[in-house]
mmCIF file of N, CA and C in Angstrom:
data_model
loop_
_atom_site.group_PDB
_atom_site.id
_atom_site.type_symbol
_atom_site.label_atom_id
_atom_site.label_comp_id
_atom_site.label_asym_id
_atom_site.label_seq_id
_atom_site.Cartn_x
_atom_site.Cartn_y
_atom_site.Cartn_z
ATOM 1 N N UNK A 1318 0.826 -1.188 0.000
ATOM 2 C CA UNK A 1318 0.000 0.000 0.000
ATOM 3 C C UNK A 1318 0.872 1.255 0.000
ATOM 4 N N UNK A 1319 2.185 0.775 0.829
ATOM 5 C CA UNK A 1319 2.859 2.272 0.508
ATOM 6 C C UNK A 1319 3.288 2.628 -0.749
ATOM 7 N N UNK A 1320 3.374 1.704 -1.794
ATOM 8 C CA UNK A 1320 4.001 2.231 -2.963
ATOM 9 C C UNK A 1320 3.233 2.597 -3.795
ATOM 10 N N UNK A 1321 1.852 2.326 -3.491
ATOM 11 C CA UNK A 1321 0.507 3.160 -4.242
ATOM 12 C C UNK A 1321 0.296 4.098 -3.646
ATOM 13 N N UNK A 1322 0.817 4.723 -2.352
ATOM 14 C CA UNK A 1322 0.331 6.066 -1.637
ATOM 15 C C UNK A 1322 1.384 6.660 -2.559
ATOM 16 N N UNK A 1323 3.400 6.308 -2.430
ATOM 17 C CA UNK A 1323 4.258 6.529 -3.256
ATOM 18 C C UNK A 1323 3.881 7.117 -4.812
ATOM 19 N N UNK A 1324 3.265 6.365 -5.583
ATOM 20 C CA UNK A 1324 2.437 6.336 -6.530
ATOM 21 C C UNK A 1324 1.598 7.207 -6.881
ATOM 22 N N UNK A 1325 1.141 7.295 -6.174
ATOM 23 C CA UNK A 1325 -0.287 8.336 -6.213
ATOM 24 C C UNK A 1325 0.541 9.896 -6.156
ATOM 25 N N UNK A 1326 1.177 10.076 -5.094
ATOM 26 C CA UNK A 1326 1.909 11.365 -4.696
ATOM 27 C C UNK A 1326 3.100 11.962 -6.079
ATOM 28 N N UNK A 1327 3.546 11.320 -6.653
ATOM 29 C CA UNK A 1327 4.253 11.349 -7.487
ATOM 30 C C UNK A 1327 6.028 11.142 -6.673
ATOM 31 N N UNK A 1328 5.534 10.047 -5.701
ATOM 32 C CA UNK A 1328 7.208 10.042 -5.089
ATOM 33 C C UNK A 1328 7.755 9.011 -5.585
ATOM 34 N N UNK A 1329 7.340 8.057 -6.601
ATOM 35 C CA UNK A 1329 8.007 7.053 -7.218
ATOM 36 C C UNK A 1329 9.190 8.012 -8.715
ATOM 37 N N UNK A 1330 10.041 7.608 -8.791
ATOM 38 C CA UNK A 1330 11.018 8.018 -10.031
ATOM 39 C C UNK A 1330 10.215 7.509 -11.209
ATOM 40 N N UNK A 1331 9.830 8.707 -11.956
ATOM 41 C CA UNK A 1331 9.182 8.746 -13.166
ATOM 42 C C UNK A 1331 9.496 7.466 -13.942
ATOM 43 N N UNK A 1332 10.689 6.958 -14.340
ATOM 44 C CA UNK A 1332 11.115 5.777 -14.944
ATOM 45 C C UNK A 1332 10.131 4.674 -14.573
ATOM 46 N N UNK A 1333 10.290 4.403 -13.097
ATOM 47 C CA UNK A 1333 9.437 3.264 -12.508
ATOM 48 C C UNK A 1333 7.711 3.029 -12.849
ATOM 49 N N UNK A 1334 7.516 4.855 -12.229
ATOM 50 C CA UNK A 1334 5.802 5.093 -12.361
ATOM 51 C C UNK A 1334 5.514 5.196 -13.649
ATOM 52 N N UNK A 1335 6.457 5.012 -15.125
ATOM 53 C CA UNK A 1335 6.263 4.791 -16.498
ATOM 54 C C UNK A 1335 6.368 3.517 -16.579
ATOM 55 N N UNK A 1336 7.235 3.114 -16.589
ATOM 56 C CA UNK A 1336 7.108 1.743 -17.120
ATOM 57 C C UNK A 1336 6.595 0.690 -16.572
ATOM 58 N N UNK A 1337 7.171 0.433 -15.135
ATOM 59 C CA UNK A 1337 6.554 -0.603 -14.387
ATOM 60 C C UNK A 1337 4.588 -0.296 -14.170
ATOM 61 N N UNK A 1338 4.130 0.765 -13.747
ATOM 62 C CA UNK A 1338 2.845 1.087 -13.409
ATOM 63 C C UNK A 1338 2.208 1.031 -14.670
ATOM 64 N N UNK A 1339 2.708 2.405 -15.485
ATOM 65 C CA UNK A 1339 1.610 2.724 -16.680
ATOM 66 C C UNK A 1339 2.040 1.617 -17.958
ATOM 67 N N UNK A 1340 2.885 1.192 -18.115
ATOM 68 C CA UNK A 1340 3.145 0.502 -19.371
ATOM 69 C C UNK A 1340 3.162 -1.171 -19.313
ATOM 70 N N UNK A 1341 3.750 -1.608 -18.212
ATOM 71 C CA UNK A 1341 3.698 -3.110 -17.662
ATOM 72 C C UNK A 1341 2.395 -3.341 -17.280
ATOM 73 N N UNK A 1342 2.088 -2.672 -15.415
ATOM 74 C CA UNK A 1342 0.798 -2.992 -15.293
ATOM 75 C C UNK A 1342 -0.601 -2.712 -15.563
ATOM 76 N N UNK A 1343 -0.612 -1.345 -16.414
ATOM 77 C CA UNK A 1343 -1.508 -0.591 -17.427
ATOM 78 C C UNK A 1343 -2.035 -2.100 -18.611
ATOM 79 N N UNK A 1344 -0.961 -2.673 -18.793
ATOM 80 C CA UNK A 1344 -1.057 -3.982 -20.279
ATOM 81 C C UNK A 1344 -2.066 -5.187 -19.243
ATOM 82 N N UNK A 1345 -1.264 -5.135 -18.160
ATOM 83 C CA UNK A 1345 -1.783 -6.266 -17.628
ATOM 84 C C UNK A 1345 -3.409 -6.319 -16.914
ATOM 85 N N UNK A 1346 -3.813 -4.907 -16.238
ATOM 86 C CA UNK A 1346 -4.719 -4.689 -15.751
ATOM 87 C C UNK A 1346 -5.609 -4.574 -17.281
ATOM 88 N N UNK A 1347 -5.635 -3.914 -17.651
ATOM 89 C CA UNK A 1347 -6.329 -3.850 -19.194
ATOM 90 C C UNK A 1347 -6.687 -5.123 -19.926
ATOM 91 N N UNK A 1348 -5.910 -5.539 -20.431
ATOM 92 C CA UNK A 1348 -6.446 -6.734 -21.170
ATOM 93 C C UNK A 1348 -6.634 -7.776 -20.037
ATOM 94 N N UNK A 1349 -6.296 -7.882 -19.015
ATOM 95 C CA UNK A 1349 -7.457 -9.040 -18.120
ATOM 96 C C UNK A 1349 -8.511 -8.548 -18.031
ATOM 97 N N UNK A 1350 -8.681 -7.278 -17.318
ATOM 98 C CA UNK A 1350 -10.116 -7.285 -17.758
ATOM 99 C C UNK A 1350 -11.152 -7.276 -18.636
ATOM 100 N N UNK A 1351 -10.155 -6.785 -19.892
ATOM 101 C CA UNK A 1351 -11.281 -6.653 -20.911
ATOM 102 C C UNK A 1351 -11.452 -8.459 -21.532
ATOM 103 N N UNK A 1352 -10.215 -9.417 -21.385
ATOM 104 C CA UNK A 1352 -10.688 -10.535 -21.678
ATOM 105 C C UNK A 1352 -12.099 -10.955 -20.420
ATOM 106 N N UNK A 1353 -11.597 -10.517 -19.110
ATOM 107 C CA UNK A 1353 -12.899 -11.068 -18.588
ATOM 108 C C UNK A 1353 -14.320 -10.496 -19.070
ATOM 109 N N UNK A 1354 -14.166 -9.361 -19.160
ATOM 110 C CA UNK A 1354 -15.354 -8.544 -20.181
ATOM 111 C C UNK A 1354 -16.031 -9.399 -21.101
ATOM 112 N N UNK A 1355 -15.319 -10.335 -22.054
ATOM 113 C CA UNK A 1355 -15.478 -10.658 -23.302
ATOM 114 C C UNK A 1355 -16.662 -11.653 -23.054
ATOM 115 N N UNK A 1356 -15.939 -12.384 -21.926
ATOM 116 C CA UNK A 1356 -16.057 -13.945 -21.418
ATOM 117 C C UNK A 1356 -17.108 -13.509 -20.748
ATOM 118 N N UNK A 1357 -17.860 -12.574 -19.957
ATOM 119 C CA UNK A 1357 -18.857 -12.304 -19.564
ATOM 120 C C UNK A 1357 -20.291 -11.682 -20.411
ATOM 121 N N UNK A 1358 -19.408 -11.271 -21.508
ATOM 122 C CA UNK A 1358 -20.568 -11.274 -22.468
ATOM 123 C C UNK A 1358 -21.422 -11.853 -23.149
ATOM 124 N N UNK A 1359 -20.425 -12.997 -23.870
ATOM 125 C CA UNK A 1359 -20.513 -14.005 -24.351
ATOM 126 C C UNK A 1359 -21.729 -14.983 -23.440
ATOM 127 N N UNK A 1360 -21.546 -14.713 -22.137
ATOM 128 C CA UNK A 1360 -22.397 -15.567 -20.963
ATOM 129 C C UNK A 1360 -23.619 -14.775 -20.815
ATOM 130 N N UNK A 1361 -23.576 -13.360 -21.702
ATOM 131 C CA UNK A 1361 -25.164 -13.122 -21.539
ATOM 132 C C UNK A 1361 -24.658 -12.216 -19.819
ATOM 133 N N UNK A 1362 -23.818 -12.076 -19.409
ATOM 134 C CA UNK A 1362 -23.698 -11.445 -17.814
ATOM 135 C C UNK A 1362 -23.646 -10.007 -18.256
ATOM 136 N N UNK A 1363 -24.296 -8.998 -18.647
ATOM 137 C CA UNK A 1363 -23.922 -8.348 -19.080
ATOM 138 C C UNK A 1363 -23.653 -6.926 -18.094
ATOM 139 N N UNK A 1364 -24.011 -6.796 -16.980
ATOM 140 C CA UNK A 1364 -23.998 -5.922 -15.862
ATOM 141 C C UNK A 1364 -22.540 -6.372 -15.310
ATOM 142 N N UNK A 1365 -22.311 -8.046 -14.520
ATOM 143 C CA UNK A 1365 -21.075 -8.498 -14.635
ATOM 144 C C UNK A 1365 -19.653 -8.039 -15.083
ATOM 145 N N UNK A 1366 -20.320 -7.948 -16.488
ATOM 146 C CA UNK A 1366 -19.300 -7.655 -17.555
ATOM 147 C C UNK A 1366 -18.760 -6.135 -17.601
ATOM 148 N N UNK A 1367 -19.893 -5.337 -17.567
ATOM 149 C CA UNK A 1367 -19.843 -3.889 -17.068
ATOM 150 C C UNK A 1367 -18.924 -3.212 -16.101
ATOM 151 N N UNK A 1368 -19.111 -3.979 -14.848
ATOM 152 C CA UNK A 1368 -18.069 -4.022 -13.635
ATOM 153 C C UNK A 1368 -16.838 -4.763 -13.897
ATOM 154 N N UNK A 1369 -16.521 -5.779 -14.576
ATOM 155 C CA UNK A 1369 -15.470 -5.931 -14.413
ATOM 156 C C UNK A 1369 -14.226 -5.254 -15.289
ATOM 157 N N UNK A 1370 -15.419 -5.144 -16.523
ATOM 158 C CA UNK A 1370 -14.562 -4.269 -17.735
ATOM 159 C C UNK A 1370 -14.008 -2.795 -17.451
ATOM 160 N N UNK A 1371 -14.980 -2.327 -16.562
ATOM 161 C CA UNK A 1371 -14.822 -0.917 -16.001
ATOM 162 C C UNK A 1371 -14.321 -0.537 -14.687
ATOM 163 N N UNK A 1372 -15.356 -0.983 -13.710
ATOM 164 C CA UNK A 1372 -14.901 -0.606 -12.205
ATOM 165 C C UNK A 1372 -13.570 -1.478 -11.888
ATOM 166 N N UNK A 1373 -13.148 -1.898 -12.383
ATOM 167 C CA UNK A 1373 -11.425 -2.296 -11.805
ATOM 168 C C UNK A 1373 -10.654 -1.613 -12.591
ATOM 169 N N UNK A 1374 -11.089 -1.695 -14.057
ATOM 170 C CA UNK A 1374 -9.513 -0.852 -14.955
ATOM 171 C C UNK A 1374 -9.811 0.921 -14.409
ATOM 172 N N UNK A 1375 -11.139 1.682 -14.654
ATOM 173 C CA UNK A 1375 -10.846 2.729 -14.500
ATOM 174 C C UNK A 1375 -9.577 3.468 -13.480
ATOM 175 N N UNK A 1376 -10.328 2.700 -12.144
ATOM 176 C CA UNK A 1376 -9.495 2.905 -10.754
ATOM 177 C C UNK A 1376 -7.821 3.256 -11.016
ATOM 178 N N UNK A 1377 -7.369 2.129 -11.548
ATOM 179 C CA UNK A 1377 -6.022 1.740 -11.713
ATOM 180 C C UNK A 1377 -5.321 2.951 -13.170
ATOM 181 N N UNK A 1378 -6.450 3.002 -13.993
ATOM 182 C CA UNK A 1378 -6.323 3.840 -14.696
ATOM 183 C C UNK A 1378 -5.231 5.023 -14.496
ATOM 184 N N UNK A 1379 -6.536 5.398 -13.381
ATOM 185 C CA UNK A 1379 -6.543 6.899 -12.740
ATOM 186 C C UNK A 1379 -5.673 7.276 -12.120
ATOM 187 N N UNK A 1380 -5.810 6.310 -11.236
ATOM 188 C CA UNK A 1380 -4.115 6.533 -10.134
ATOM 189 C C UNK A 1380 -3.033 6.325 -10.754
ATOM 190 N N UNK A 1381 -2.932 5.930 -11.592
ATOM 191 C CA UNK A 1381 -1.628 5.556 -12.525
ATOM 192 C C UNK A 1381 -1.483 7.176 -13.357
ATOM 193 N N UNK A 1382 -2.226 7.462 -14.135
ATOM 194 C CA UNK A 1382 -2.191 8.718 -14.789
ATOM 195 C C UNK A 1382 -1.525 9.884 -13.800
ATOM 196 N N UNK A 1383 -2.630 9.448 -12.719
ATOM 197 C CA UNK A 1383 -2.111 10.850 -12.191
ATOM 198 C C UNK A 1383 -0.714 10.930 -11.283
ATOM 199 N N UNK A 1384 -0.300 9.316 -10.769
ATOM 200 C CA UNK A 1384 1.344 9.364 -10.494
ATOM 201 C C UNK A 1384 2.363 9.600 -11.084
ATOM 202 N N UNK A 1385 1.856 8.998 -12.870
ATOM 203 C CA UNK A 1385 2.994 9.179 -13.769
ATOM 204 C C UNK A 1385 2.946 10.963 -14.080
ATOM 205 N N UNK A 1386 1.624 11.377 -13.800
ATOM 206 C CA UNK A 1386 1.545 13.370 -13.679
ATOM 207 C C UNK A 1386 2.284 14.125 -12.919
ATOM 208 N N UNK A 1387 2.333 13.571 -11.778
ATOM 209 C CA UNK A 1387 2.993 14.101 -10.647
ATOM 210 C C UNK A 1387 4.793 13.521 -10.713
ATOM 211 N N UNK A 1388 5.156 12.373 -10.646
ATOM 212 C CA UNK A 1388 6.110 11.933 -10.963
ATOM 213 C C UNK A 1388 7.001 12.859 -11.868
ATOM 214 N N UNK A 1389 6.056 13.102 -13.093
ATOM 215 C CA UNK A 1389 6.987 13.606 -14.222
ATOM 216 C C UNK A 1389 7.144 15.134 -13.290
ATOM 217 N N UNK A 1390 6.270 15.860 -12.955
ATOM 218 C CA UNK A 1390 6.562 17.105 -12.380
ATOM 219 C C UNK A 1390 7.779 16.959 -11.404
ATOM 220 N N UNK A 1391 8.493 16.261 -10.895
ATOM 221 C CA UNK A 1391 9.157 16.512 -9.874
ATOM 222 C C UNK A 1391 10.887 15.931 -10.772
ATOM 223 N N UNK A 1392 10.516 15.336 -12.302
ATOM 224 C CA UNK A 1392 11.260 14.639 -12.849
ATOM 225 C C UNK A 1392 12.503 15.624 -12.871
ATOM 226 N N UNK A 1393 14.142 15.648 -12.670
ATOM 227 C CA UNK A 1393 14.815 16.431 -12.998
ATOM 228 C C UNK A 1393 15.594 16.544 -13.880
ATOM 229 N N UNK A 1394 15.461 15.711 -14.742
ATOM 230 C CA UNK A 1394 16.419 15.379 -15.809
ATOM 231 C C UNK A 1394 15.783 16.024 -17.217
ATOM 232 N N UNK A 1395 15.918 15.905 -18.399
ATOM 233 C CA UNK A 1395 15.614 16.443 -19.495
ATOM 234 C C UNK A 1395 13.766 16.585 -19.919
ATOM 235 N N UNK A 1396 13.410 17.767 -19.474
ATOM 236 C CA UNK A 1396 11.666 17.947 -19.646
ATOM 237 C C UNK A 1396 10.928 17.448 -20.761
ATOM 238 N N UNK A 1397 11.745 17.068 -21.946
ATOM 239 C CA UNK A 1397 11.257 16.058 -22.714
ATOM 240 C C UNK A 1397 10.512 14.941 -22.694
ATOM 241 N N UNK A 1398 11.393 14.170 -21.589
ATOM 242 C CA UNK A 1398 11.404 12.998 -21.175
ATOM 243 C C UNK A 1398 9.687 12.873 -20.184
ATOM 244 N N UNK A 1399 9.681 14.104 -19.347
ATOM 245 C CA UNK A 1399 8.684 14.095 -18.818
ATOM 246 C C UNK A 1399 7.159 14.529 -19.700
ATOM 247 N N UNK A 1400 7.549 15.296 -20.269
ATOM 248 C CA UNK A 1400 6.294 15.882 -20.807
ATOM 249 C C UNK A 1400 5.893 14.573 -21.816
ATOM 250 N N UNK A 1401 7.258 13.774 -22.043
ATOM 251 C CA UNK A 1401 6.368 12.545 -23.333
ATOM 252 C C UNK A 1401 5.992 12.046 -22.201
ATOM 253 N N UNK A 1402 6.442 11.358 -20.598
ATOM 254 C CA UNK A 1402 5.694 10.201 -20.143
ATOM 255 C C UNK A 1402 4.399 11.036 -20.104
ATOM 256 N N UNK A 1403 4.111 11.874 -19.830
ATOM 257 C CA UNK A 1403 2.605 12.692 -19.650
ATOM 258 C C UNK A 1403 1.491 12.508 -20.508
ATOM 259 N N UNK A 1404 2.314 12.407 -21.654
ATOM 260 C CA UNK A 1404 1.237 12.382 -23.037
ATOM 261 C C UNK A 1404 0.902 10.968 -23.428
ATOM 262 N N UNK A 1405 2.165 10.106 -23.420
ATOM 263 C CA UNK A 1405 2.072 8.499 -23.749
ATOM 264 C C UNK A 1405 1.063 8.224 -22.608
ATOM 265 N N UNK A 1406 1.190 9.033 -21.058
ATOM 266 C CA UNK A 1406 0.314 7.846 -20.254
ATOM 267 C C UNK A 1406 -1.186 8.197 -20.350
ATOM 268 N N UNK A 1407 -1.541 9.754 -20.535
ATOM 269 C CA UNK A 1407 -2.464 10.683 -20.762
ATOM 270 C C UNK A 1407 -3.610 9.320 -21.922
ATOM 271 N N UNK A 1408 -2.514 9.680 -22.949
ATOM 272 C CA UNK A 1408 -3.345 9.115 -24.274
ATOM 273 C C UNK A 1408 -3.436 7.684 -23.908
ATOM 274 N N UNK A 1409 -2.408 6.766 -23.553
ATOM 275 C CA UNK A 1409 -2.849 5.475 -23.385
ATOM 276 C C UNK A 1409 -3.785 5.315 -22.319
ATOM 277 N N UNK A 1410 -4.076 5.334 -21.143
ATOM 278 C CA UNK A 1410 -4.748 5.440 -20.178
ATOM 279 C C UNK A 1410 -6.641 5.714 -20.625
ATOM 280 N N UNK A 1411 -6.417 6.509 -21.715
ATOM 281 C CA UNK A 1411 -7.688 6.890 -22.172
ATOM 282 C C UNK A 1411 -8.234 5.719 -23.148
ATOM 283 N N UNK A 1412 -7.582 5.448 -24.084
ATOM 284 C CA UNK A 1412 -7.372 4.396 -24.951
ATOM 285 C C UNK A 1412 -8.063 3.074 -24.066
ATOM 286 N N UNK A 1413 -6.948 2.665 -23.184
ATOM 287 C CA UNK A 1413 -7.260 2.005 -22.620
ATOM 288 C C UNK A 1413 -9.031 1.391 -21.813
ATOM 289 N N UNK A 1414 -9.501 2.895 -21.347
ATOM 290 C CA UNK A 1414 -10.368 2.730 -20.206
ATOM 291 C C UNK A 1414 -11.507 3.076 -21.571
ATOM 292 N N UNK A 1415 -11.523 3.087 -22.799
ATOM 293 C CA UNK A 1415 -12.745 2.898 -23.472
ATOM 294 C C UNK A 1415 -12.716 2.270 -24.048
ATOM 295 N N UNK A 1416 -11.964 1.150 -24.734
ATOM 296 C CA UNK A 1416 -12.095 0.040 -25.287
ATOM 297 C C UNK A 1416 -12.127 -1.160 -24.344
#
């Protein structure tokens, strides 16, 4: 839990709260749920399917966006670097939570 409070605050090193959070577990939270989505449709569950497709990825979404936001703000190295994780996690994150 502390490294999602970490997380959340933007006290993780941008590197980490990019890749490991938004790009590793962004892939992983995402397509499990949306395969469970699929598999719940298919079953006719369709409220089921609703919640699982949504109320778990949004969450993770969110807090992820907004660590890799904060993260990059505190980033000290070349503002490039930050302003792309901002936009890659911005745009994927969105991507993500509507398909």
């Amino acid at each position: 839990m502390n490294t999602l409070r970490r997380l959340w605050n933007g006290g993780l090193p941008l590197a980490q709260a990019f890749w490991k959070w938004a790009v590793t577990g962004g892939i992983a939270v995402n397509l499990t749920t949306s395969i469970l989505f699929l598999v719940l449709i298919m079953d006719n569950q369709i409220v089921a399917a609703l919640v699982v497709g949504y109320a778990l990825s949004l969450p993770y979404n969110f807090v992820v966006t907004v660590g890799v936001w904060r993260s990059a703000g505190r980033y000290e190295g070349e503002r490039r670097w930050a302003d792309l994780a901002r936009i890659v996690t911005v745009a994927g994150m969105i991507l993500l939570s509507v398909t």
